[in-house]
Structures are given as C-alpha cells and as structure tokens.
Amino acid sequence: MESVLVHNIGELVTNDATLERGLLGVLTDAAVLINDGVVVEVGSSSALAATPVDRRIDAGGAAVLPGFVESHSHLVFAGDRSAEFAARMAGEPYAAGGIRTTLAATRAASDRELAANVARLAEEYARQGTTTVECKSGYGQTVDDEHRSLHAAATGTDEVTLLAAHVCPPEFDGRIDDYVAYVVDKMVPQCAQDARWIDVFCERGAFDVDQSRTVLQAGARAGLGVRVHGNQLSHSGGVQLAVELGAASVDHVCHTDDADHEALAASDTVATVLPGADFSTRNRYPDARRMIDAGVTVAIGADCNPGTSYTTSLPFCIALAVRELRMTVDEAVWGATAGGAQALQRSDVGVLRPGNRADLIMLGAPSHTHLAYRPGVPLIRTVVRSGRPLSE
Ligand code: NIG
Ligand code: FE
C-alpha cells in the first residue's frame, strides 16, 4: 500500500464531467492523492499539501492529464512493409490486400518473436503517455495463428480483440464465404475465451456487410463485445452495421454521410477516428467536425500497425485531429483519453476521479493545448501508471 501525492499541478485535466468545468474538467493549482494505485482525492494543491504520504511527485506547475487510452492497435505482427509505404508515397494506392504480406510473415514468426514485438510497441506507447492499450489479432487468420496472436497480445496490453475477419487468407482464395464459415464454426468457438472483443474489416477488398454481420454475430453469441473497422476506404456500410449490432465502437469512419452521423448520434456506438492511418495512406480524413456537431461521440486512436499507421504517438494523432479533422484542442485531448475509454467501455481509466486507476501524464508544458500547438515535440515528461512512475 503506497500513498503518493502528485502536487503543484499548474493545470489538471480530469475529464470529470461532475466538476462542471468544461469538457475536460480542468482544475488549476491542483493535486492528486493516490493510494495503492488508485485515485483517492483530486483537489487543490494547497489543501492537500500537508497530507502525509510515502512519496511526493512535484509537477513544478506543469500540466497533468489522464494517460492516453488507445482503443485500436494491431501490435501482433512480424515483417516490414516500409517498401509498401515508400511506393504509396510515390503514388501507389493503399489496398486491403497489403495485409497478406504481414499475414505470411506473422505465420512464420515464433510465439516469442510475436510477444517481443508486442512488448516493444507497448513500451513505445507507454513512453508517449499511453497507459491503456487495446490490441487486435488479425494477421494469422487460422485458428492456431489467431490463438497464438491473442496470447501474444495479452502479454503486453490491456484489452484483447479477436480480429477474426481482417483479410481473406490465400488458402481461401475465391472462397470468401467458406472462410466466413470457418471463422464462425471453428475460429470463434476456439478463440473467444482468449479475447474480450470481436472485430471485422468491413470494406471493399475485405468483407462485405453480410459477411461482417455473420462474423460479428458469431462473436457476440460467444460473449464478445463488438467493434468494427468501418467506412475506411469507401462508404462500406460498416457504420450502419455497427449501430445495428450495438457495437462499442466503429473505427476509421472516413467515408460517412449525414444518415451515418444521425444513426451514430442516436446510438451508444463511439466513432473512433484514426488520423495516423489517413496521414500514412493519403486517405481522406473523417469529417469529425460534422460528426461532433451532429452529436456523435468521437474518440481518437493511433492504430499502430505495419500497413497503414506505424505510429504509437497519440500526441501526433491529437495534432492531426486538430489541424486536419477540425476538432478543437479540448475535443481532441478528450477523444484520446476519456473517448478511448468510452470506446472500450471502461469507466476506470481516461478520467481522473476517486476510485479510478491512477494513470496520468505530466507534460513539459503549462497546458494540454501544447500537445497540438507543439507537434512532433516530446512533451511527455513523466508517465504514472497505477500510481507508479514508468521507469520503475
Ligand atoms: O486499421 N484497416 C484495416 N486494418 C488496418 C490495416 C492493416 C494493414 O494494412 O496491415 C488498419 O488500418
Ligand atoms: Fe485497424
């Protein structure tokens, strides 16, 4: 039982709506009292200063905010696709088929290699302020390879997703419905116990709406929560499918219309934008401004994966969301913290309030605005996860 006081915080983003201090619940001259990895009290620094604790962390007047919550990543992979990226920057379009390159390398990799890749990227996420990470399988697409991918994901991340239908594997070429049947009859029953979520890539070149629905319903029957890759490269129908199935989140959402926004706004489904993927594929950015104005809840993820978005930087994605998606700074910071938590249906992270996990980041800057105002600058000075500074 260690008690910790983080004090002398110039600006504290809590995301606590009950404080009635704007979207981010901002307090000034604040402190956070932590016991045994959990937030006990959030209040004024001078009022909490005399509290006897085991350890004090002086924020030196800087900004502190909840750790980022990444709700979309693909860290279980092997191989390298930098040549594909270079070709794309020289004018080649992105296509879902590129996933097959990683599929072959991942199938050939050992369990140790896959776990090491997850550890390496989870560490990268953490150093950049991310304290909760969701991770998908999806580069195996056989029962055995998905199974070991889920195990590798669980070694280094917090939320594990069975991406059962990411791309039709080569052995099912021309028989995509047979692959869907294989997922439903074999993969979901044998893998569901090792995941919390089921996901599909509902897209041209991947799985259509009916195939996606079949896979997601099988996952839901097996007790998994639903997430969808939807409307990334085309108006694929993934958004409407996600709403129909009560998905926790539909991710990418680059090709949407007003009917999609209305359906999302009337639902509990979060729209998760992944601007790093659009940046690295020269894809069109989601119309987050229009979505938020229509009443949609918008989260931000980095989508670290070897094909479309090889970044673990939520600060970079916040800067993109502000500059390119026309989100306000507050909306973007909320989206990468409380929004990510909402996309994962987690109430214990993303918000600094009593009872929640003590995950916070201290910036080398006086306000959260600097995350977007100083793009590309390493502003994360200290990361605290469950009450412990990261380096320990
Ligand atoms: O989130 N869109 C589908 N899946 C990944 C990309 C996978 C890949 O190209 O390897 C994404 O963008
Ligand atoms: Fe993805």
CSV table of C-alpha atoms and ligand atoms in Angstrom, one decimal:
chain,number,residue,atom,x,y,z
A,1,MET,CA,0.0,0.0,0.0
A,2,GLU,CA,1.9,3.0,-1.2
A,3,SER,CA,0.5,6.5,-1.0
A,4,VAL,CA,1.5,9.2,-3.5
A,5,LEU,CA,0.8,12.8,-3.8
A,6,VAL,CA,1.2,14.5,-7.2
A,7,HIS,CA,1.2,18.2,-6.3
A,8,ASN,CA,1.9,21.6,-7.7
A,9,ILE,CA,0.0,20.9,-10.9
A,10,GLY,CA,-0.5,24.1,-12.8
A,11,GLU,CA,-3.3,22.7,-14.9
A,12,LEU,CA,-5.0,19.4,-14.3
A,13,VAL,CA,-7.2,17.8,-16.9
A,14,THR,CA,-9.6,15.4,-15.1
A,15,ASN,CA,-12.3,14.7,-17.7
A,16,ASP,CA,-14.6,14.6,-14.7
A,17,ALA,CA,-17.9,15.9,-16.0
A,18,THR,CA,-19.3,16.2,-12.5
A,19,LEU,CA,-16.9,19.1,-11.8
A,20,GLU,CA,-18.8,21.3,-14.3
A,21,ARG,CA,-15.5,22.8,-15.6
A,22,GLY,CA,-15.9,22.3,-19.3
A,23,LEU,CA,-15.4,19.2,-21.4
A,24,LEU,CA,-12.0,18.5,-19.8
A,25,GLY,CA,-12.9,19.3,-16.1
A,26,VAL,CA,-9.9,21.5,-15.8
A,27,LEU,CA,-8.6,22.4,-12.3
A,28,THR,CA,-5.7,24.8,-11.6
A,29,ASP,CA,-3.2,24.7,-8.8
A,30,ALA,CA,-4.3,21.1,-8.2
A,31,ALA,CA,-3.1,17.8,-6.7
A,32,VAL,CA,-4.0,14.1,-7.0
A,33,LEU,CA,-3.8,11.9,-4.0
A,34,ILE,CA,-3.2,8.2,-4.8
A,35,ASN,CA,-3.3,5.1,-2.7
A,36,ASP,CA,-2.4,1.6,-3.8
A,37,GLY,CA,-2.5,2.6,-7.5
A,38,VAL,CA,-6.0,4.2,-7.3
A,39,VAL,CA,-7.0,7.9,-7.2
A,40,VAL,CA,-8.3,8.8,-3.7
A,41,GLU,CA,-8.8,12.5,-4.0
A,42,VAL,CA,-8.5,15.3,-6.6
A,43,GLY,CA,-8.3,18.8,-5.2
A,44,SER,CA,-6.4,21.9,-4.6
A,45,SER,CA,-2.6,21.6,-4.2
A,46,SER,CA,-2.5,23.9,-1.1
A,47,ALA,CA,-5.3,22.0,0.6
A,48,LEU,CA,-3.7,18.6,0.0
A,49,ALA,CA,-0.1,19.7,0.6
A,50,ALA,CA,0.0,18.6,4.2
A,51,THR,CA,-1.3,15.1,3.6
A,52,PRO,CA,1.3,12.6,4.9
A,53,VAL,CA,2.3,10.3,2.1
A,54,ASP,CA,5.0,7.8,1.2
A,55,ARG,CA,6.1,9.7,-1.9
A,56,ARG,CA,5.6,13.1,-3.4
A,57,ILE,CA,5.8,14.0,-7.1
A,58,ASP,CA,6.2,17.7,-7.8
A,59,ALA,CA,4.7,18.7,-11.1
A,60,GLY,CA,6.5,22.0,-11.0
A,61,GLY,CA,3.5,23.9,-12.2
A,62,ALA,CA,3.2,21.9,-15.4
A,63,ALA,CA,0.1,20.4,-16.9
A,64,VAL,CA,-1.1,16.9,-15.9
A,65,LEU,CA,-3.7,14.8,-17.7
A,66,PRO,CA,-5.1,11.3,-17.7
A,67,GLY,CA,-2.9,8.8,-19.5
A,68,PHE,CA,-4.0,8.2,-23.1
A,69,VAL,CA,-6.3,5.3,-23.8
A,70,GLU,CA,-5.6,3.6,-27.1
A,71,SER,CA,-8.7,1.7,-28.3
A,72,HIS,CA,-7.3,0.5,-31.6
A,73,SER,CA,-4.0,-1.2,-32.3
A,74,HIS,CA,-2.5,-4.2,-34.2
A,75,LEU,CA,0.8,-5.0,-32.5
A,76,VAL,CA,1.0,-8.7,-33.1
A,77,PHE,CA,2.9,-8.9,-36.4
A,78,ALA,CA,6.2,-9.7,-38.0
A,79,GLY,CA,7.9,-8.4,-41.1
A,80,ASP,CA,8.4,-5.0,-42.6
A,81,ARG,CA,6.3,-3.0,-45.0
A,82,SER,CA,8.4,0.1,-45.4
A,83,ALA,CA,8.7,-0.5,-49.2
A,84,GLU,CA,4.9,-0.5,-49.5
A,85,PHE,CA,4.8,2.8,-47.6
A,86,ALA,CA,7.5,4.3,-49.9
A,87,ALA,CA,5.6,3.0,-53.0
A,88,ARG,CA,2.4,4.6,-51.7
A,89,MET,CA,4.1,7.9,-51.1
A,90,ALA,CA,5.3,7.6,-54.8
A,91,GLY,CA,1.7,7.3,-55.9
A,92,GLU,CA,0.5,3.7,-55.4
A,93,PRO,CA,-2.9,3.5,-53.7
A,94,TYR,CA,-3.5,1.6,-50.4
A,95,ALA,CA,-5.4,-1.6,-50.7
A,96,ALA,CA,-6.7,-4.1,-48.1
A,97,GLY,CA,-4.6,-6.8,-49.9
A,98,GLY,CA,-1.4,-5.5,-48.4
A,99,ILE,CA,-2.4,-7.2,-45.1
A,100,ARG,CA,-1.5,-10.5,-46.7
A,101,THR,CA,2.2,-9.5,-46.7
A,102,THR,CA,2.1,-9.3,-42.9
A,103,LEU,CA,0.0,-12.4,-42.7
A,104,ALA,CA,2.8,-14.5,-44.3
A,105,ALA,CA,5.5,-13.0,-42.0
A,106,THR,CA,3.3,-13.4,-38.9
A,107,ARG,CA,2.5,-17.0,-39.6
A,108,ALA,CA,6.2,-17.7,-40.0
A,109,ALA,CA,7.2,-16.0,-36.7
A,110,SER,CA,7.6,-17.8,-33.4
A,111,ASP,CA,5.5,-17.0,-30.3
A,112,ARG,CA,8.5,-15.4,-28.7
A,113,GLU,CA,9.0,-13.1,-31.7
A,114,LEU,CA,5.4,-12.1,-31.6
A,115,ALA,CA,5.4,-11.3,-27.9
A,116,ALA,CA,8.6,-9.4,-28.3
A,117,ASN,CA,7.0,-7.2,-30.9
A,118,VAL,CA,4.0,-6.5,-28.7
A,119,ALA,CA,6.4,-5.6,-25.8
A,120,ARG,CA,8.5,-3.3,-28.0
A,121,LEU,CA,5.5,-1.4,-29.2
A,122,ALA,CA,3.6,-1.3,-25.9
A,123,GLU,CA,6.7,0.2,-24.4
A,124,GLU,CA,6.7,2.8,-27.2
A,125,TYR,CA,3.1,3.6,-26.5
A,126,ALA,CA,3.8,4.0,-22.8
A,127,ARG,CA,6.8,6.3,-23.2
A,128,GLN,CA,4.5,8.6,-25.2
A,129,GLY,CA,1.9,8.7,-22.5
A,130,THR,CA,-0.4,5.8,-23.3
A,131,THR,CA,-1.4,3.9,-20.2
A,132,THR,CA,-4.1,1.6,-21.6
A,133,VAL,CA,-3.8,-0.3,-24.9
A,134,GLU,CA,-6.3,-2.4,-26.8
A,135,CYS,CA,-4.6,-4.9,-29.2
A,136,LYS,CA,-6.1,-6.9,-32.1
A,137,SER,CA,-5.1,-10.3,-33.6
A,138,GLY,CA,-5.8,-10.5,-37.3
A,139,TYR,CA,-2.5,-11.3,-39.0
A,140,GLY,CA,-2.9,-15.1,-38.5
A,141,GLN,CA,-6.4,-15.9,-39.9
A,142,THR,CA,-6.1,-19.6,-38.9
A,143,VAL,CA,-7.4,-20.9,-35.6
A,144,ASP,CA,-3.8,-21.7,-34.4
A,145,ASP,CA,-2.3,-18.4,-35.6
A,146,GLU,CA,-5.1,-16.3,-34.2
A,147,HIS,CA,-4.9,-18.2,-31.0
A,148,ARG,CA,-1.2,-17.5,-30.5
A,149,SER,CA,-1.7,-13.9,-31.6
A,150,LEU,CA,-4.3,-13.4,-28.9
A,151,HIS,CA,-1.9,-14.8,-26.4
A,152,ALA,CA,0.9,-12.5,-27.6
A,153,ALA,CA,-1.5,-9.6,-27.3
A,154,ALA,CA,-2.4,-10.5,-23.7
A,155,THR,CA,1.3,-10.5,-22.7
A,156,GLY,CA,1.7,-6.7,-23.1
A,157,THR,CA,-1.7,-5.0,-23.5
A,158,ASP,CA,-4.9,-4.4,-21.6
A,159,GLU,CA,-7.7,-5.3,-23.9
A,160,VAL,CA,-7.6,-8.1,-26.4
A,161,THR,CA,-9.6,-8.3,-29.6
A,162,LEU,CA,-10.2,-11.2,-32.0
A,163,LEU,CA,-9.9,-9.6,-35.5
A,164,ALA,CA,-11.2,-12.8,-37.0
A,165,ALA,CA,-12.0,-11.4,-40.4
A,166,HIS,CA,-9.2,-9.0,-41.4
A,167,VAL,CA,-8.5,-10.3,-44.9
A,168,CYS,CA,-9.4,-13.5,-46.7
A,169,PRO,CA,-6.3,-15.7,-46.4
A,170,PRO,CA,-4.7,-17.1,-49.6
A,171,GLU,CA,-5.8,-20.7,-48.9
A,172,PHE,CA,-9.4,-19.5,-49.2
A,173,ASP,CA,-8.8,-17.5,-52.4
A,174,GLY,CA,-12.1,-17.1,-54.3
A,175,ARG,CA,-14.0,-18.8,-51.4
A,176,ILE,CA,-14.6,-15.9,-49.0
A,177,ASP,CA,-17.9,-17.4,-47.8
A,178,ASP,CA,-16.1,-20.6,-46.8
A,179,TYR,CA,-13.6,-18.5,-44.8
A,180,VAL,CA,-16.5,-16.8,-43.0
A,181,ALA,CA,-18.0,-20.2,-42.2
A,182,TYR,CA,-14.6,-21.3,-40.9
A,183,VAL,CA,-14.5,-18.3,-38.7
A,184,VAL,CA,-18.0,-18.9,-37.4
A,185,ASP,CA,-17.6,-22.7,-36.9
A,186,LYS,CA,-14.0,-23.0,-35.8
A,187,MET,CA,-12.2,-19.8,-35.0
A,188,VAL,CA,-14.7,-18.0,-32.8
A,189,PRO,CA,-15.6,-21.1,-30.7
A,190,GLN,CA,-11.9,-21.9,-30.1
A,191,CYS,CA,-10.6,-18.4,-29.6
A,192,ALA,CA,-13.4,-16.5,-27.9
A,193,GLN,CA,-12.2,-17.4,-24.4
A,194,ASP,CA,-8.9,-15.5,-25.0
A,195,ALA,CA,-10.5,-12.2,-26.1
A,196,ARG,CA,-12.9,-9.6,-24.9
A,197,TRP,CA,-13.9,-8.2,-28.3
A,198,ILE,CA,-14.6,-9.3,-31.8
A,199,ASP,CA,-13.8,-7.1,-34.8
A,200,VAL,CA,-14.0,-7.3,-38.6
A,201,PHE,CA,-12.7,-5.2,-41.5
A,202,CYS,CA,-15.9,-4.3,-43.3
A,203,GLU,CA,-14.5,-2.9,-46.5
A,204,ARG,CA,-14.2,-3.3,-50.3
A,205,GLY,CA,-11.4,-5.9,-50.8
A,206,ALA,CA,-12.0,-7.4,-47.3
A,207,PHE,CA,-15.5,-8.4,-46.0
A,208,ASP,CA,-18.9,-7.0,-47.1
A,209,VAL,CA,-21.7,-6.1,-44.7
A,210,ASP,CA,-23.4,-9.5,-44.7
A,211,GLN,CA,-20.2,-11.4,-44.2
A,212,SER,CA,-19.2,-8.9,-41.4
A,213,ARG,CA,-22.6,-9.3,-39.7
A,214,THR,CA,-22.2,-13.1,-39.7
A,215,VAL,CA,-18.8,-12.9,-38.1
A,216,LEU,CA,-19.8,-10.3,-35.5
A,217,GLN,CA,-23.0,-12.1,-34.5
A,218,ALA,CA,-21.0,-15.3,-34.0
A,219,GLY,CA,-18.6,-13.4,-31.7
A,220,ALA,CA,-21.5,-11.8,-29.8
A,221,ARG,CA,-23.1,-15.2,-29.3
A,222,ALA,CA,-19.8,-16.4,-27.9
A,223,GLY,CA,-19.9,-13.5,-25.4
A,224,LEU,CA,-17.6,-11.0,-27.1
A,225,GLY,CA,-18.3,-7.3,-27.4
A,226,VAL,CA,-18.5,-5.9,-30.9
A,227,ARG,CA,-16.1,-3.5,-32.7
A,228,VAL,CA,-16.0,-2.7,-36.4
A,229,HIS,CA,-13.5,-1.4,-38.9
A,230,GLY,CA,-15.9,0.6,-41.0
A,231,ASN,CA,-16.0,3.1,-43.8
A,232,GLN,CA,-12.2,3.5,-44.1
A,233,LEU,CA,-11.7,3.3,-47.9
A,234,SER,CA,-15.3,3.6,-49.1
A,235,HIS,CA,-18.9,4.0,-47.9
A,236,SER,CA,-18.8,0.4,-46.9
A,237,GLY,CA,-21.9,0.2,-44.7
A,238,GLY,CA,-19.8,-0.6,-41.6
A,239,VAL,CA,-21.1,2.4,-39.6
A,240,GLN,CA,-24.8,1.3,-40.0
A,241,LEU,CA,-23.8,-2.3,-39.2
A,242,ALA,CA,-22.0,-1.2,-36.1
A,243,VAL,CA,-25.1,0.7,-34.9
A,244,GLU,CA,-27.4,-2.1,-35.8
A,245,LEU,CA,-25.4,-4.5,-33.7
A,246,GLY,CA,-24.8,-2.1,-30.8
A,247,ALA,CA,-21.1,-2.1,-31.3
A,248,ALA,CA,-18.9,-0.3,-28.7
A,249,SER,CA,-17.1,1.5,-31.5
A,250,VAL,CA,-16.8,1.8,-35.2
A,251,ASP,CA,-13.3,2.8,-36.3
A,252,HIS,CA,-11.9,4.9,-39.2
A,253,VAL,CA,-15.2,6.4,-40.4
A,254,CYS,CA,-13.6,8.3,-43.2
A,255,HIS,CA,-16.5,7.9,-45.7
A,256,THR,CA,-19.7,8.8,-43.9
A,257,ASP,CA,-22.8,10.8,-44.7
A,258,ASP,CA,-25.5,12.6,-42.6
A,259,ALA,CA,-27.5,9.4,-42.2
A,260,ASP,CA,-24.5,7.7,-40.7
A,261,HIS,CA,-24.0,10.6,-38.3
A,262,GLU,CA,-27.6,10.6,-37.3
A,263,ALA,CA,-27.6,6.9,-36.6
A,264,LEU,CA,-24.4,7.2,-34.6
A,265,ALA,CA,-25.7,10.2,-32.6
A,266,ALA,CA,-28.8,8.2,-31.7
A,267,SER,CA,-26.8,5.2,-30.5
A,268,ASP,CA,-24.2,4.3,-27.9
A,269,THR,CA,-21.6,3.5,-30.5
A,270,VAL,CA,-18.5,5.6,-30.4
A,271,ALA,CA,-16.9,6.7,-33.7
A,272,THR,CA,-13.1,6.3,-33.4
A,273,VAL,CA,-11.0,8.4,-35.8
A,274,LEU,CA,-7.6,7.1,-36.7
A,275,PRO,CA,-5.9,10.1,-38.4
A,276,GLY,CA,-2.5,8.5,-38.4
A,277,ALA,CA,-3.8,5.9,-40.9
A,278,ASP,CA,-5.2,8.5,-43.1
A,279,PHE,CA,-2.0,10.5,-42.9
A,280,SER,CA,0.1,7.5,-43.9
A,281,THR,CA,-2.2,6.3,-46.7
A,282,ARG,CA,-3.1,9.8,-48.1
A,283,ASN,CA,-6.7,8.7,-47.4
A,284,ARG,CA,-9.4,11.2,-46.8
A,285,TYR,CA,-9.7,12.3,-43.2
A,286,PRO,CA,-13.0,11.7,-41.3
A,287,ASP,CA,-15.4,14.6,-41.0
A,288,ALA,CA,-15.1,14.7,-37.2
A,289,ARG,CA,-16.3,18.3,-37.0
A,290,ARG,CA,-19.6,17.4,-38.7
A,291,MET,CA,-19.9,14.2,-36.6
A,292,ILE,CA,-19.4,16.0,-33.3
A,293,ASP,CA,-21.8,18.8,-34.3
A,294,ALA,CA,-24.4,16.1,-35.1
A,295,GLY,CA,-24.0,14.7,-31.5
A,296,VAL,CA,-21.6,11.8,-32.2
A,297,THR,CA,-19.1,10.8,-29.6
A,298,VAL,CA,-15.7,10.8,-31.2
A,299,ALA,CA,-12.6,9.1,-29.9
A,300,ILE,CA,-9.1,9.2,-31.3
A,301,GLY,CA,-6.7,6.2,-31.7
A,302,ALA,CA,-3.2,5.8,-33.2
A,303,ASP,CA,-4.0,2.5,-34.9
A,304,CYS,CA,-0.4,1.3,-34.7
A,305,ASN,CA,0.0,-1.4,-37.4
A,306,PRO,CA,2.7,-2.1,-40.0
A,307,GLY,CA,0.5,-1.3,-43.0
A,308,THR,CA,-1.4,2.0,-42.6
A,309,SER,CA,-0.2,3.7,-39.5
A,310,TYR,CA,3.1,2.7,-38.0
A,311,THR,CA,3.0,5.2,-35.1
A,312,THR,CA,2.3,4.8,-31.4
A,313,SER,CA,2.1,8.6,-30.8
A,314,LEU,CA,-1.3,9.8,-29.6
A,315,PRO,CA,0.1,13.3,-29.3
A,316,PHE,CA,0.8,13.2,-33.1
A,317,CYS,CA,-2.8,12.0,-33.7
A,318,ILE,CA,-4.2,14.7,-31.5
A,319,ALA,CA,-2.2,17.3,-33.5
A,320,LEU,CA,-3.6,15.8,-36.7
A,321,ALA,CA,-7.2,15.7,-35.3
A,322,VAL,CA,-7.0,19.4,-34.5
A,323,ARG,CA,-5.3,20.5,-37.7
A,324,GLU,CA,-6.9,18.2,-40.3
A,325,LEU,CA,-10.2,17.0,-38.7
A,326,ARG,CA,-11.1,20.4,-37.2
A,327,MET,CA,-11.6,19.1,-33.7
A,328,THR,CA,-11.0,21.6,-31.0
A,329,VAL,CA,-7.9,21.0,-28.8
A,330,ASP,CA,-10.2,20.1,-26.0
A,331,GLU,CA,-12.2,17.7,-28.1
A,332,ALA,CA,-9.0,16.0,-29.4
A,333,VAL,CA,-7.5,15.6,-25.9
A,334,TRP,CA,-10.8,14.3,-24.6
A,335,GLY,CA,-11.0,11.9,-27.6
A,336,ALA,CA,-7.6,10.3,-26.8
A,337,THR,CA,-8.3,9.9,-23.1
A,338,ALA,CA,-12.0,9.7,-22.0
A,339,GLY,CA,-13.1,9.0,-25.5
A,340,GLY,CA,-10.8,6.0,-25.9
A,341,ALA,CA,-12.0,4.7,-22.5
A,342,GLN,CA,-15.6,5.0,-23.7
A,343,ALA,CA,-14.8,3.2,-26.9
A,344,LEU,CA,-13.5,0.3,-24.7
A,345,GLN,CA,-16.5,0.7,-22.3
A,346,ARG,CA,-14.0,1.3,-19.5
A,347,SER,CA,-15.0,3.6,-16.7
A,348,ASP,CA,-11.9,3.1,-14.6
A,349,VAL,CA,-9.5,4.8,-16.9
A,350,GLY,CA,-9.4,8.0,-19.0
A,351,VAL,CA,-10.9,10.1,-16.2
A,352,LEU,CA,-9.1,11.2,-13.1
A,353,ARG,CA,-11.6,10.8,-10.3
A,354,PRO,CA,-11.7,9.0,-7.0
A,355,GLY,CA,-11.8,5.2,-7.4
A,356,ASN,CA,-10.2,5.2,-10.9
A,357,ARG,CA,-6.8,3.8,-11.8
A,358,ALA,CA,-4.1,6.4,-11.1
A,359,ASP,CA,-2.9,6.7,-14.7
A,360,LEU,CA,-1.6,10.2,-15.5
A,361,ILE,CA,1.0,12.0,-17.6
A,362,MET,CA,2.9,15.1,-16.8
A,363,LEU,CA,3.8,17.4,-19.6
A,364,GLY,CA,6.9,19.6,-20.0
A,365,ALA,CA,4.4,22.4,-20.8
A,366,PRO,CA,2.0,24.6,-18.9
A,367,SER,CA,-1.2,23.4,-20.7
A,368,HIS,CA,-2.7,20.5,-22.6
A,369,THR,CA,-3.0,22.8,-25.6
A,370,HIS,CA,0.7,22.3,-26.2
A,371,LEU,CA,0.0,18.8,-27.3
A,372,ALA,CA,-1.4,20.2,-30.6
A,373,TYR,CA,0.4,23.5,-30.5
A,374,ARG,CA,3.9,21.9,-30.5
A,375,PRO,CA,3.6,19.0,-32.9
A,376,GLY,CA,6.4,16.5,-33.0
A,377,VAL,CA,7.9,17.7,-29.8
A,378,PRO,CA,8.4,15.1,-27.0
A,379,LEU,CA,6.3,16.8,-24.3
A,380,ILE,CA,5.6,13.8,-22.1
A,381,ARG,CA,7.9,14.2,-19.1
A,382,THR,CA,6.6,11.6,-16.6
A,383,VAL,CA,4.1,8.8,-17.1
A,384,VAL,CA,2.4,7.3,-14.0
A,385,ARG,CA,0.6,4.0,-14.4
A,386,SER,CA,-1.4,2.6,-11.5
A,387,GLY,CA,0.3,5.1,-9.2
A,388,ARG,CA,3.9,4.2,-10.3
A,389,PRO,CA,6.2,6.3,-12.4
A,390,LEU,CA,7.0,4.4,-15.6
A,391,SER,CA,10.7,4.0,-15.1
A,392,GLU,CA,10.2,1.8,-12.0
B,1,NIG,O1,-6.6,-0.4,-39.1
B,1,NIG,N1,-8.0,-1.4,-41.9
B,1,NIG,C1,-7.6,-2.5,-41.6
B,1,NIG,N2,-6.6,-2.8,-40.8
B,1,NIG,C2,-5.5,-2.0,-40.5
B,1,NIG,C3,-4.5,-2.0,-41.6
B,1,NIG,C4,-3.9,-3.3,-41.7
B,1,NIG,C5,-2.8,-3.4,-42.7
B,1,NIG,O2,-2.7,-2.7,-43.7
B,1,NIG,O3,-1.9,-4.2,-42.3
B,1,NIG,C6,-6.0,-0.5,-40.2
B,1,NIG,O4,-5.8,0.4,-41.0
B,2,FE,FE,-7.2,-1.4,-37.7
